[in-house]
Short mmCIF file of C-alpha atoms in Angstrom, two decimals:
data_model
loop_
_atom_site.label_atom_id
_atom_site.label_comp_id
_atom_site.label_asym_id
_atom_site.label_seq_id
_atom_site.Cartn_x
_atom_site.Cartn_y
_atom_site.Cartn_z
CA UNK Y 231 -33.57 -3.62 -19.23
CA UNK Y 232 -32.80 -7.28 -18.56
CA UNK Y 233 -36.27 -7.93 -17.10
CA UNK Y 234 -37.86 -6.33 -20.13
CA UNK Y 235 -35.72 -8.52 -22.38
CA UNK Y 236 -36.78 -11.73 -20.67
CA UNK Y 237 -40.47 -10.83 -20.95
CA UNK Y 238 -39.96 -10.04 -24.60
CA UNK Y 239 -38.19 -13.35 -25.19
CA UNK Y 240 -41.08 -15.30 -23.67
CA UNK Y 241 -43.50 -13.72 -26.13
CA UNK Y 242 -41.32 -14.39 -29.17
CA UNK Y 243 -39.06 -17.31 -28.34
CA UNK Y 244 -38.29 -18.17 -31.95
CA UNK Y 245 -36.72 -14.81 -32.70
CA UNK Y 246 -33.00 -14.38 -32.20
CA UNK Y 247 -33.62 -10.90 -30.81
CA UNK Y 248 -36.94 -9.42 -29.76
CA UNK Y 249 -35.94 -5.89 -30.64
CA UNK Y 250 -33.19 -4.30 -32.67
CA UNK Y 251 -33.45 -0.58 -33.12
CA UNK Y 252 -31.29 2.11 -34.66
CA UNK Y 253 -31.54 5.73 -33.58
CA UNK Y 254 -29.89 8.94 -34.74
CA UNK Y 255 -28.12 9.74 -37.98
CA UNK Y 256 -24.55 10.00 -39.17
CA UNK Y 257 -21.98 10.17 -36.40
CA UNK Y 258 -24.76 10.03 -33.78
CA UNK Y 259 -26.23 6.73 -34.97
CA UNK Y 260 -26.63 4.22 -32.12
CA UNK Y 261 -28.10 0.72 -31.83
CA UNK Y 262 -29.97 -1.24 -29.17
CA UNK Y 263 -30.77 -4.96 -29.11
CA UNK Y 264 -32.72 -6.92 -26.49
CA UNK Y 265 -34.00 -10.49 -26.39
CA UNK Y 266 -33.35 -14.07 -25.37
CA UNK Y 267 -30.38 -14.05 -27.75
CA UNK Y 268 -29.06 -10.57 -28.47
CA UNK Y 269 -26.03 -11.17 -30.64
CA UNK Y 270 -24.69 -9.62 -33.82
CA UNK Y 271 -21.79 -7.86 -35.50
CA UNK Y 272 -22.06 -4.10 -35.38
CA UNK Y 273 -20.45 -1.15 -37.12
CA UNK Y 274 -21.88 1.97 -35.55
CA UNK Y 275 -20.34 5.41 -34.88
CA UNK Y 276 -22.38 6.01 -31.72
CA UNK Y 277 -23.30 3.89 -28.69
CA UNK Y 278 -24.46 0.27 -28.62
CA UNK Y 279 -26.52 -1.53 -25.95
CA UNK Y 280 -27.21 -5.29 -25.85
CA UNK Y 281 -29.19 -7.14 -23.18
CA UNK Y 282 -30.69 -10.62 -22.86
CA UNK Y 283 -29.93 -14.13 -21.69
CA UNK Y 284 -27.16 -14.72 -24.26
CA UNK Y 285 -25.40 -11.58 -25.40
CA UNK Y 286 -22.74 -11.24 -28.05
CA UNK Y 287 -21.37 -8.11 -29.67
CA UNK Y 288 -18.47 -7.97 -32.10
CA UNK Y 289 -17.36 -5.37 -34.60
CA UNK Y 290 -16.78 -1.64 -34.13
CA UNK Y 291 -18.58 0.71 -31.73
CA UNK Y 292 -17.53 4.34 -31.96
CA UNK Y 293 -19.11 5.36 -28.65
CA UNK Y 294 -19.89 3.43 -25.46
CA UNK Y 295 -20.78 -0.28 -25.39
CA UNK Y 296 -23.16 -1.59 -22.68
CA UNK Y 297 -23.63 -5.37 -22.34
CA UNK Y 298 -25.84 -7.19 -19.81
CA UNK Y 299 -26.91 -10.84 -19.74
CA UNK Y 300 -26.53 -14.26 -18.18
CA UNK Y 301 -23.75 -15.02 -20.68
CA UNK Y 302 -21.84 -12.16 -22.31
CA UNK Y 303 -19.20 -12.49 -25.03
CA UNK Y 304 -17.59 -9.71 -27.03
CA UNK Y 305 -14.48 -8.96 -29.04
CA UNK Y 306 -15.60 -5.49 -30.10
CA UNK Y 307 -13.43 -2.46 -30.69
CA UNK Y 308 -14.94 0.26 -28.50
CA UNK Y 309 -14.22 3.92 -29.10
CA UNK Y 310 -15.71 5.03 -25.77
CA UNK Y 311 -16.28 3.20 -22.49
CA UNK Y 312 -17.25 -0.44 -21.89
CA UNK Y 313 -19.75 -1.71 -19.32
CA UNK Y 314 -20.29 -5.48 -19.16
CA UNK Y 315 -22.30 -7.39 -16.54
CA UNK Y 316 -23.32 -11.03 -16.42
CA UNK Y 317 -23.04 -14.45 -14.86
CA UNK Y 318 -20.28 -15.25 -17.36
CA UNK Y 319 -18.42 -12.45 -19.11
CA UNK Y 320 -15.73 -12.88 -21.77
CA UNK Y 321 -14.25 -9.79 -23.40
CA UNK Y 322 -11.35 -9.99 -25.84
CA UNK Y 323 -11.54 -6.68 -27.67
CA UNK Y 324 -10.15 -3.18 -27.31
CA UNK Y 325 -11.47 -0.18 -25.34
CA UNK Y 326 -10.33 3.39 -25.95
CA UNK Y 327 -11.85 4.63 -22.68
CA UNK Y 328 -12.58 3.03 -19.32
CA UNK Y 329 -13.98 -0.44 -18.65
CA UNK Y 330 -16.32 -1.64 -15.90
CA UNK Y 331 -16.91 -5.39 -15.64
CA UNK Y 332 -19.14 -7.21 -13.14
CA UNK Y 333 -19.22 -11.00 -13.47
CA UNK Y 334 -19.74 -14.23 -11.63
CA UNK Y 335 -16.98 -15.73 -13.78
CA UNK Y 336 -14.94 -13.53 -16.08
CA UNK Y 337 -12.16 -13.70 -18.66
CA UNK Y 338 -10.64 -10.52 -20.06
CA UNK Y 339 -7.86 -10.46 -22.63
CA UNK Y 340 -8.05 -6.93 -23.95
CA UNK Y 341 -6.34 -3.62 -24.49
CA UNK Y 342 -7.98 -1.06 -22.21
CA UNK Y 343 -6.55 2.41 -22.70
CA UNK Y 344 -8.27 3.95 -19.69
CA UNK Y 345 -8.95 2.67 -16.18
CA UNK Y 346 -10.57 -0.68 -15.38
CA UNK Y 347 -12.94 -1.55 -12.52
CA UNK Y 348 -13.66 -5.27 -12.16
CA UNK Y 349 -15.74 -7.27 -9.67
CA UNK Y 350 -16.01 -11.03 -10.09
CA UNK Y 351 -16.29 -14.29 -8.23
CA UNK Y 352 -13.57 -15.71 -10.48
CA UNK Y 353 -11.59 -13.67 -12.98
CA UNK Y 354 -8.62 -14.20 -15.29
CA UNK Y 355 -7.14 -10.95 -16.55
CA UNK Y 356 -4.78 -10.91 -19.53
CA UNK Y 357 -3.89 -8.20 -22.03
CA UNK Y 358 -2.91 -4.63 -21.21
CA UNK Y 359 -4.46 -1.86 -19.12
CA UNK Y 360 -2.95 1.55 -19.73
CA UNK Y 361 -4.68 3.18 -16.76
CA UNK Y 362 -5.29 2.10 -13.18
CA UNK Y 363 -6.92 -1.18 -12.08
CA UNK Y 364 -9.43 -1.61 -9.26
CA UNK Y 365 -10.44 -5.24 -8.81
CA UNK Y 366 -12.43 -7.19 -6.22
CA UNK Y 367 -12.94 -10.95 -6.42
CA UNK Y 368 -12.81 -14.34 -4.83
CA UNK Y 369 -10.30 -16.01 -7.17
CA UNK Y 370 -8.20 -13.66 -9.28
CA UNK Y 371 -5.52 -14.61 -11.82
CA UNK Y 372 -3.67 -11.50 -12.95
CA UNK Y 373 -1.47 -11.93 -16.02
CA UNK Y 374 -2.01 -8.52 -17.60
CA UNK Y 375 0.41 -5.64 -18.07
CA UNK Y 376 -0.92 -2.83 -15.85
CA UNK Y 377 0.51 0.64 -16.49
CA UNK Y 378 -1.25 2.41 -13.60
CA UNK Y 379 -1.45 1.58 -9.90
CA UNK Y 380 -3.59 -1.36 -8.75
CA UNK Y 381 -6.09 -1.71 -5.90
CA UNK Y 382 -6.89 -5.44 -5.63
CA UNK Y 383 -8.99 -6.81 -2.79
CA UNK Y 384 -10.07 -10.37 -2.16
CA UNK Y 385 -13.66 -11.22 -1.31
CA UNK Y 386 -15.41 -14.37 -0.07
CA UNK Y 387 -14.28 -17.66 -1.60
CA UNK Y 388 -15.26 -20.99 -0.03
CA UNK Y 389 -14.43 -20.68 3.67
CA UNK Y 390 -12.13 -17.73 3.15
CA UNK Y 391 -13.69 -14.29 3.17
CA UNK Y 392 -10.67 -12.61 1.64
CA UNK Y 393 -10.08 -14.59 -1.54
CA UNK Y 394 -6.95 -15.45 -3.47
CA UNK Y 395 -4.71 -13.64 -5.95
CA UNK Y 396 -2.25 -15.25 -8.37
CA UNK Y 397 0.07 -12.60 -9.80
CA UNK Y 398 1.92 -13.44 -13.02
CA UNK Y 399 1.69 -10.11 -14.86
CA UNK Y 400 3.49 -6.77 -14.81
CA UNK Y 401 2.69 -4.00 -12.35
CA UNK Y 402 4.41 -0.85 -13.52
CA UNK Y 403 3.34 1.44 -10.67
CA UNK Y 404 2.75 -0.99 -7.84
CA UNK Y 405 -0.27 -0.38 -5.64
CA UNK Y 406 -2.10 -2.57 -3.12
CA UNK Y 407 -3.00 -6.26 -3.11
CA UNK Y 408 -5.02 -7.58 -0.17
CA UNK Y 409 -6.16 -11.21 -0.01
CA UNK Y 410 -6.04 -14.18 2.32
CA UNK Y 411 -3.64 -15.86 -0.11
CA UNK Y 412 -1.30 -14.10 -2.55
CA UNK Y 413 0.94 -16.10 -4.88
CA UNK Y 414 3.65 -14.41 -6.94
CA UNK Y 415 4.60 -16.46 -10.00
CA UNK Y 416 7.98 -16.45 -11.70
CA UNK Y 417 6.60 -14.50 -14.65
CA UNK Y 418 5.52 -11.59 -12.43
CA UNK Y 419 7.26 -8.23 -12.79
CA UNK Y 420 6.82 -5.76 -9.95
CA UNK Y 421 7.77 -2.13 -10.50
CA UNK Y 422 6.96 0.79 -8.26
CA UNK Y 423 5.86 0.45 -4.65
CA UNK Y 424 3.64 -2.60 -4.07
CA UNK Y 425 2.04 -3.29 -0.70
CA UNK Y 426 0.78 -6.82 -0.05
CA UNK Y 427 -1.52 -7.63 2.87
CA UNK Y 428 -2.27 -11.33 3.36
CA UNK Y 429 -2.33 -14.13 5.90
CA UNK Y 430 1.19 -15.20 4.97
CA UNK Y 431 4.06 -13.50 3.21
CA UNK Y 432 4.29 -14.68 -0.40
CA UNK Y 433 7.59 -15.87 -1.85
CA UNK Y 434 9.60 -13.32 -3.78
CA UNK Y 435 10.66 -9.74 -3.28
CA UNK Y 436 10.02 -6.27 -4.65
CA UNK Y 437 7.14 -5.50 -2.28
CA UNK Y 438 6.36 -4.64 1.32
CA UNK Y 439 4.33 -7.09 3.38
CA UNK Y 440 1.78 -6.63 6.15
CA UNK Y 441 -0.09 -9.40 7.97
CA UNK Y 442 -3.84 -9.40 7.40
CA UNK Y 443 -4.35 -10.49 11.03
CA UNK Y 444 -8.04 -11.40 10.83
CA UNK Y 445 -9.18 -8.25 9.05
CA UNK Y 446 -11.45 -8.02 6.03
CA UNK Y 447 -9.78 -6.71 2.88
CA UNK Y 448 -12.71 -4.45 2.08
CA UNK Y 449 -11.97 -2.59 5.32
CA UNK Y 450 -8.23 -2.24 4.84
#
């Protein structure tokens, strides 16, 4: 889809979006937009799909929302599931279902009522997740309120292959955090059983600690 969008943008550079199509009727009505700049407010009862270099989608989507681009921004209210992928992803809306985010650099300040799966080089996570969180990244700042258990694993960052996690949010059911460096800020609230695996034990309490001892987090 993204390749098709870039080819379309080359042929019609002056247009804000090469294609914008509506399909279905009534509660099944869905929209699709693709182009160099695919950005608009939507109010659709079905699904919405946006792809291009610069992608923006605000408004209300009754079904699933799928976003893909070099730069992705959205504050939409999504009645289904969210999928967002891009070099830079910023989402500040609300999702009734699950969310999957894949970004080079990401910022999420949202209410996600289902589970969230996030992969990013750098990510700041605010807001509230009412399900479980699975997150992989190089530099992760976690300030959100997470109702379900977490599975957080550090990936390559600079010379460290296991990344860094700064925890300043609320973990209601604990889980697992594995990273070369884990910092627990004063604002953090740890509930449930939390297992931390890192090179050094972080300051604070309310968790069990295990030395990483040269392992890779993605194999723990």
